PDB file of C-alpha atoms in Angstrom:
ATOM      1  CA  MET A 236     -21.888 -45.487 -40.370  1.00  0.00           C
ATOM      2  CA  THR A 237     -22.980 -44.036 -37.056  1.00  0.00           C
ATOM      3  CA  ILE A 238     -25.466 -41.277 -36.255  1.00  0.00           C
ATOM      4  CA  ASN A 239     -24.842 -39.940 -32.750  1.00  0.00           C
ATOM      5  CA  GLN A 240     -27.529 -38.871 -30.279  1.00  0.00           C
ATOM      6  CA  GLU A 241     -27.226 -35.258 -31.436  1.00  0.00           C
ATOM      7  CA  GLY A 242     -28.178 -36.352 -34.963  1.00  0.00           C
ATOM      8  CA  TRP A 243     -24.761 -35.990 -36.596  1.00  0.00           C
ATOM      9  CA  LEU A 244     -23.212 -38.607 -38.849  1.00  0.00           C
ATOM     10  CA  VAL A 245     -19.879 -39.346 -37.229  1.00  0.00           C
ATOM     11  CA  GLU A 246     -18.167 -40.187 -40.540  1.00  0.00           C
ATOM     12  CA  ALA A 247     -19.302 -37.036 -42.373  1.00  0.00           C
ATOM     13  CA  ARG A 248     -17.421 -33.795 -42.730  1.00  0.00           C
ATOM     14  CA  HIS A 249     -19.424 -31.303 -40.667  1.00  0.00           C
ATOM     15  CA  CYS A 250     -20.106 -27.873 -42.155  1.00  0.00           C
ATOM     16  CA  PRO A 251     -22.836 -26.391 -39.908  1.00  0.00           C
ATOM     17  CA  SER A 252     -25.431 -24.221 -41.619  1.00  0.00           C
ATOM     18  CA  PRO A 253     -27.340 -21.424 -39.888  1.00  0.00           C
ATOM     19  CA  ASN A 254     -30.334 -22.276 -42.111  1.00  0.00           C
ATOM     20  CA  PHE A 255     -32.299 -24.592 -39.850  1.00  0.00           C
ATOM     21  CA  ASP A 256     -34.623 -24.538 -36.880  1.00  0.00           C
ATOM     22  CA  HIS A 257     -36.249 -27.001 -34.517  1.00  0.00           C
ATOM     23  CA  ARG A 258     -38.885 -29.401 -35.727  1.00  0.00           C
ATOM     24  CA  PRO A 259     -42.381 -28.872 -34.301  1.00  0.00           C
ATOM     25  CA  GLN A 260     -42.827 -30.606 -30.951  1.00  0.00           C
ATOM     26  CA  GLU A 261     -43.988 -34.211 -31.120  1.00  0.00           C
ATOM     27  CA  THR A 262     -42.922 -34.460 -34.778  1.00  0.00           C
ATOM     28  CA  ARG A 263     -41.354 -37.764 -35.754  1.00  0.00           C
ATOM     29  CA  VAL A 264     -38.829 -37.924 -38.563  1.00  0.00           C
ATOM     30  CA  SER A 265     -40.634 -40.089 -41.102  1.00  0.00           C
ATOM     31  CA  LEU A 266     -39.506 -39.164 -44.641  1.00  0.00           C
ATOM     32  CA  LEU A 267     -36.268 -39.129 -46.624  1.00  0.00           C
ATOM     33  CA  VAL A 268     -36.117 -36.759 -49.604  1.00  0.00           C
ATOM     34  CA  VAL A 269     -33.455 -37.080 -52.326  1.00  0.00           C
ATOM     35  CA  HIS A 270     -32.419 -33.888 -54.163  1.00  0.00           C
ATOM     36  CA  ASN A 271     -29.701 -32.730 -56.520  1.00  0.00           C
ATOM     37  CA  ILE A 272     -27.716 -29.521 -56.699  1.00  0.00           C
ATOM     38  CA  SER A 273     -24.765 -28.132 -58.622  1.00  0.00           C
ATOM     39  CA  LEU A 274     -23.270 -24.672 -58.447  1.00  0.00           C
ATOM     40  CA  PRO A 275     -22.877 -23.061 -60.857  1.00  0.00           C
ATOM     41  CA  PRO A 276     -25.524 -25.190 -62.577  1.00  0.00           C
ATOM     42  CA  GLY A 277     -23.899 -28.200 -64.228  1.00  0.00           C
ATOM     43  CA  GLN A 278     -20.490 -27.701 -62.602  1.00  0.00           C
ATOM     44  CA  PHE A 279     -19.044 -30.081 -60.028  1.00  0.00           C
ATOM     45  CA  GLY A 280     -16.089 -30.450 -57.706  1.00  0.00           C
ATOM     46  CA  ASN A 281     -15.970 -27.052 -56.027  1.00  0.00           C
ATOM     47  CA  GLU A 282     -16.957 -25.602 -52.650  1.00  0.00           C
ATOM     48  CA  TYR A 283     -19.837 -23.400 -53.838  1.00  0.00           C
ATOM     49  CA  ILE A 284     -22.596 -25.651 -52.450  1.00  0.00           C
ATOM     50  CA  GLU A 285     -21.035 -25.510 -48.986  1.00  0.00           C
ATOM     51  CA  ALA A 286     -20.761 -21.723 -49.305  1.00  0.00           C
ATOM     52  CA  PHE A 287     -24.409 -21.498 -50.414  1.00  0.00           C
ATOM     53  CA  PHE A 288     -25.746 -23.590 -47.526  1.00  0.00           C
ATOM     54  CA  THR A 289     -23.701 -21.544 -45.017  1.00  0.00           C
ATOM     55  CA  ASN A 290     -24.687 -18.117 -46.450  1.00  0.00           C
ATOM     56  CA  GLN A 291     -21.132 -17.416 -47.628  1.00  0.00           C
ATOM     57  CA  LEU A 292     -21.638 -17.560 -51.395  1.00  0.00           C
ATOM     58  CA  ASP A 293     -19.863 -14.665 -53.108  1.00  0.00           C
ATOM     59  CA  PRO A 294     -22.163 -13.282 -55.848  1.00  0.00           C
ATOM     60  CA  LYS A 295     -19.116 -11.922 -57.696  1.00  0.00           C
ATOM     61  CA  GLN A 296     -17.883 -15.455 -58.400  1.00  0.00           C
ATOM     62  CA  HIS A 297     -20.593 -16.246 -60.998  1.00  0.00           C
ATOM     63  CA  PRO A 298     -23.633 -14.387 -62.436  1.00  0.00           C
ATOM     64  CA  PHE A 299     -26.007 -17.126 -61.223  1.00  0.00           C
ATOM     65  CA  PHE A 300     -24.881 -16.566 -57.645  1.00  0.00           C
ATOM     66  CA  ASP A 301     -26.316 -13.050 -57.745  1.00  0.00           C
ATOM     67  CA  VAL A 302     -29.749 -14.617 -58.378  1.00  0.00           C
ATOM     68  CA  ILE A 303     -29.568 -16.967 -55.370  1.00  0.00           C
ATOM     69  CA  LYS A 304     -27.387 -14.967 -52.959  1.00  0.00           C
ATOM     70  CA  ASP A 305     -30.227 -14.053 -50.564  1.00  0.00           C
ATOM     71  CA  MET A 306     -31.822 -17.504 -50.402  1.00  0.00           C
ATOM     72  CA  LYS A 307     -31.611 -19.151 -46.998  1.00  0.00           C
ATOM     73  CA  VAL A 308     -31.610 -22.880 -47.696  1.00  0.00           C
ATOM     74  CA  SER A 309     -29.892 -26.003 -46.473  1.00  0.00           C
ATOM     75  CA  ALA A 310     -30.066 -29.761 -46.517  1.00  0.00           C
ATOM     76  CA  HIS A 311     -29.077 -32.241 -43.905  1.00  0.00           C
ATOM     77  CA  CYS A 312     -26.336 -33.700 -46.104  1.00  0.00           C
ATOM     78  CA  LEU A 313     -24.627 -33.337 -49.455  1.00  0.00           C
ATOM     79  CA  ILE A 314     -23.073 -36.316 -51.207  1.00  0.00           C
ATOM     80  CA  LYS A 315     -20.320 -35.132 -53.522  1.00  0.00           C
ATOM     81  CA  ARG A 316     -19.417 -36.860 -56.805  1.00  0.00           C
ATOM     82  CA  THR A 317     -16.577 -38.640 -54.969  1.00  0.00           C
ATOM     83  CA  GLY A 318     -19.021 -40.113 -52.429  1.00  0.00           C
ATOM     84  CA  GLU A 319     -17.855 -37.782 -49.648  1.00  0.00           C
ATOM     85  CA  ILE A 320     -20.686 -36.848 -47.286  1.00  0.00           C
ATOM     86  CA  VAL A 321     -20.894 -33.309 -45.922  1.00  0.00           C
ATOM     87  CA  GLN A 322     -23.442 -32.682 -43.161  1.00  0.00           C
ATOM     88  CA  PHE A 323     -24.920 -29.221 -42.631  1.00  0.00           C
ATOM     89  CA  VAL A 324     -27.801 -29.776 -40.189  1.00  0.00           C
ATOM     90  CA  SER A 325     -28.418 -32.337 -37.459  1.00  0.00           C
ATOM     91  CA  PHE A 326     -30.951 -34.945 -38.537  1.00  0.00           C
ATOM     92  CA  ASN A 327     -32.844 -34.071 -35.363  1.00  0.00           C
ATOM     93  CA  ASP A 328     -33.409 -30.509 -36.602  1.00  0.00           C
ATOM     94  CA  ARG A 329     -35.414 -29.108 -39.514  1.00  0.00           C
ATOM     95  CA  ALA A 330     -33.294 -28.242 -42.537  1.00  0.00           C
ATOM     96  CA  TRP A 331     -34.760 -25.902 -45.131  1.00  0.00           C
ATOM     97  CA  HIS A 332     -34.643 -28.152 -48.211  1.00  0.00           C
ATOM     98  CA  ALA A 333     -38.155 -29.000 -49.407  1.00  0.00           C
ATOM     99  CA  GLY A 334     -39.961 -25.655 -49.516  1.00  0.00           C
ATOM    100  CA  GLN A 335     -43.675 -25.782 -50.249  1.00  0.00           C
ATOM    101  CA  SER A 336     -44.258 -29.521 -50.400  1.00  0.00           C
ATOM    102  CA  SER A 337     -46.576 -32.410 -49.587  1.00  0.00           C
ATOM    103  CA  PHE A 338     -46.155 -36.162 -49.130  1.00  0.00           C
ATOM    104  CA  ALA A 339     -49.127 -38.553 -48.812  1.00  0.00           C
ATOM    105  CA  GLY A 340     -51.404 -35.586 -48.134  1.00  0.00           C
ATOM    106  CA  VAL A 341     -49.229 -34.127 -45.367  1.00  0.00           C
ATOM    107  CA  GLU A 342     -47.808 -30.697 -46.164  1.00  0.00           C
ATOM    108  CA  ARG A 343     -44.648 -28.990 -44.883  1.00  0.00           C
ATOM    109  CA  CYS A 344     -42.266 -31.867 -45.555  1.00  0.00           C
ATOM    110  CA  ASN A 345     -39.380 -30.009 -43.891  1.00  0.00           C
ATOM    111  CA  ASP A 346     -41.133 -30.585 -40.566  1.00  0.00           C
ATOM    112  CA  TYR A 347     -40.774 -34.370 -40.711  1.00  0.00           C
ATOM    113  CA  SER A 348     -38.158 -35.160 -43.359  1.00  0.00           C
ATOM    114  CA  ILE A 349     -34.441 -35.531 -43.879  1.00  0.00           C
ATOM    115  CA  GLY A 350     -33.075 -33.948 -47.050  1.00  0.00           C
ATOM    116  CA  ILE A 351     -30.077 -35.422 -48.868  1.00  0.00           C
ATOM    117  CA  GLU A 352     -28.555 -33.529 -51.791  1.00  0.00           C
ATOM    118  CA  LEU A 353     -26.561 -35.290 -54.482  1.00  0.00           C
ATOM    119  CA  GLU A 354     -24.030 -33.172 -56.327  1.00  0.00           C
ATOM    120  CA  GLY A 355     -25.445 -33.451 -59.815  1.00  0.00           C
ATOM    121  CA  THR A 356     -28.123 -32.466 -62.278  1.00  0.00           C
ATOM    122  CA  ASP A 357     -31.338 -33.981 -63.590  1.00  0.00           C
ATOM    123  CA  TYR A 358     -29.581 -35.204 -66.746  1.00  0.00           C
ATOM    124  CA  VAL A 359     -26.067 -36.290 -65.734  1.00  0.00           C
ATOM    125  CA  ALA A 360     -25.636 -39.801 -64.337  1.00  0.00           C
ATOM    126  CA  TYR A 361     -24.734 -39.986 -60.661  1.00  0.00           C
ATOM    127  CA  THR A 362     -21.533 -41.806 -59.706  1.00  0.00           C
ATOM    128  CA  ALA A 363     -21.209 -45.285 -58.232  1.00  0.00           C
ATOM    129  CA  GLU A 364     -19.591 -43.644 -55.200  1.00  0.00           C
ATOM    130  CA  GLN A 365     -22.646 -41.437 -54.707  1.00  0.00           C
ATOM    131  CA  TYR A 366     -25.037 -44.381 -54.871  1.00  0.00           C
ATOM    132  CA  GLN A 367     -22.895 -46.308 -52.379  1.00  0.00           C
ATOM    133  CA  SER A 368     -22.738 -43.395 -49.921  1.00  0.00           C
ATOM    134  CA  LEU A 369     -26.442 -42.644 -50.356  1.00  0.00           C
ATOM    135  CA  SER A 370     -27.330 -46.298 -49.786  1.00  0.00           C
ATOM    136  CA  ASP A 371     -25.130 -46.628 -46.700  1.00  0.00           C
ATOM    137  CA  LEU A 372     -26.470 -43.364 -45.290  1.00  0.00           C
ATOM    138  CA  SER A 373     -30.079 -44.301 -46.066  1.00  0.00           C
ATOM    139  CA  CYS A 374     -29.724 -47.627 -44.261  1.00  0.00           C
ATOM    140  CA  GLN A 375     -28.307 -45.882 -41.190  1.00  0.00           C
ATOM    141  CA  ILE A 376     -31.071 -43.262 -41.285  1.00  0.00           C
ATOM    142  CA  MET A 377     -33.712 -46.007 -41.455  1.00  0.00           C
ATOM    143  CA  LEU A 378     -32.140 -47.718 -38.432  1.00  0.00           C
ATOM    144  CA  THR A 379     -31.992 -44.479 -36.449  1.00  0.00           C
ATOM    145  CA  TYR A 380     -35.401 -43.164 -37.555  1.00  0.00           C
ATOM    146  CA  PRO A 381     -37.550 -46.318 -37.946  1.00  0.00           C
ATOM    147  CA  GLN A 382     -40.575 -44.374 -39.227  1.00  0.00           C
ATOM    148  CA  ILE A 383     -38.627 -44.104 -42.498  1.00  0.00           C
ATOM    149  CA  ASN A 384     -38.966 -47.188 -44.680  1.00  0.00           C
ATOM    150  CA  LEU A 385     -38.788 -47.863 -48.419  1.00  0.00           C
ATOM    151  CA  ASN A 386     -42.266 -46.406 -48.907  1.00  0.00           C
ATOM    152  CA  ARG A 387     -41.203 -43.181 -47.197  1.00  0.00           C
ATOM    153  CA  ILE A 388     -38.232 -42.347 -49.429  1.00  0.00           C
ATOM    154  CA  THR A 389     -38.959 -39.999 -52.300  1.00  0.00           C
ATOM    155  CA  GLY A 390     -37.530 -37.375 -54.609  1.00  0.00           C
ATOM    156  CA  HIS A 391     -38.025 -33.627 -54.430  1.00  0.00           C
ATOM    157  CA  GLN A 392     -39.839 -33.869 -57.770  1.00  0.00           C
ATOM    158  CA  PHE A 393     -42.576 -35.960 -56.165  1.00  0.00           C
ATOM    159  CA  ILE A 394     -43.252 -33.724 -53.146  1.00  0.00           C
ATOM    160  CA  ALA A 395     -43.177 -30.456 -55.138  1.00  0.00           C
ATOM    161  CA  PRO A 396     -44.108 -31.680 -58.635  1.00  0.00           C
ATOM    162  CA  LEU A 397     -45.004 -28.380 -60.294  1.00  0.00           C
ATOM    163  CA  ARG A 398     -41.982 -26.645 -58.828  1.00  0.00           C
ATOM    164  CA  LYS A 399     -39.069 -29.095 -58.736  1.00  0.00           C
ATOM    165  CA  THR A 400     -37.592 -31.805 -60.987  1.00  0.00           C
ATOM    166  CA  ASP A 401     -34.773 -33.255 -58.880  1.00  0.00           C
ATOM    167  CA  PRO A 402     -33.159 -35.714 -58.534  1.00  0.00           C
ATOM    168  CA  GLY A 403     -34.336 -36.037 -62.121  1.00  0.00           C
ATOM    169  CA  LEU A 404     -34.319 -38.540 -64.933  1.00  0.00           C
ATOM    170  CA  SER A 405     -30.688 -39.438 -64.285  1.00  0.00           C
ATOM    171  CA  PHE A 406     -31.424 -40.894 -60.843  1.00  0.00           C
ATOM    172  CA  ASP A 407     -31.725 -44.689 -60.935  1.00  0.00           C
ATOM    173  CA  TRP A 408     -34.432 -45.420 -58.363  1.00  0.00           C
ATOM    174  CA  LYS A 409     -34.438 -49.154 -59.134  1.00  0.00           C
ATOM    175  CA  HIS A 410     -30.685 -49.442 -58.497  1.00  0.00           C
ATOM    176  CA  TYR A 411     -30.892 -47.336 -55.331  1.00  0.00           C
ATOM    177  CA  PHE A 412     -33.818 -49.317 -53.852  1.00  0.00           C
ATOM    178  CA  ALA A 413     -32.060 -52.596 -54.716  1.00  0.00           C
ATOM    179  CA  GLN A 414     -29.027 -51.411 -52.742  1.00  0.00           C
ATOM    180  CA  ILE A 415     -31.003 -50.473 -49.633  1.00  0.00           C
ATOM    181  CA  SER A 416     -33.353 -53.468 -49.753  1.00  0.00           C
ATOM    182  CA  THR A 417     -30.648 -56.075 -49.186  1.00  0.00           C
TER     183      THR A 417
END
């Protein structure tokens, strides 16, 4: 995998989101945050996540979409159940994925983190293809942004513990860390 100077993964499908801005000056990318998402909740294999992150979600398609239609959120990448990687925001920019959050006493994780969404839920096992793509991507991110190491990879549930639960009980941290430690 290759991340170009503009912060885009060459091998990913690019689906630019308007939901980003520039990181604060002098901010170094130093955290990787793993999330999950499915739209509608618990359903996979459609284009609703891409529509959501690009502000094109049609609220008439599902009752849940009416609840989230005005949210302006994004992540840097989505890893679909097939292992396909879709990139929405340059890694050099600030995606809006973490919300109110804190890691190691430093708030505003969006300022200094990269957010990767896995298509899934807290309680459904992720696919082997997702773990492989996440591992490959994580290794490339750590090479490109050397402030990120194994101690600076976390889940959304750990940076916003009273608010978020993802990637959830179904995420196999031991397996994931074994893949990126080799």
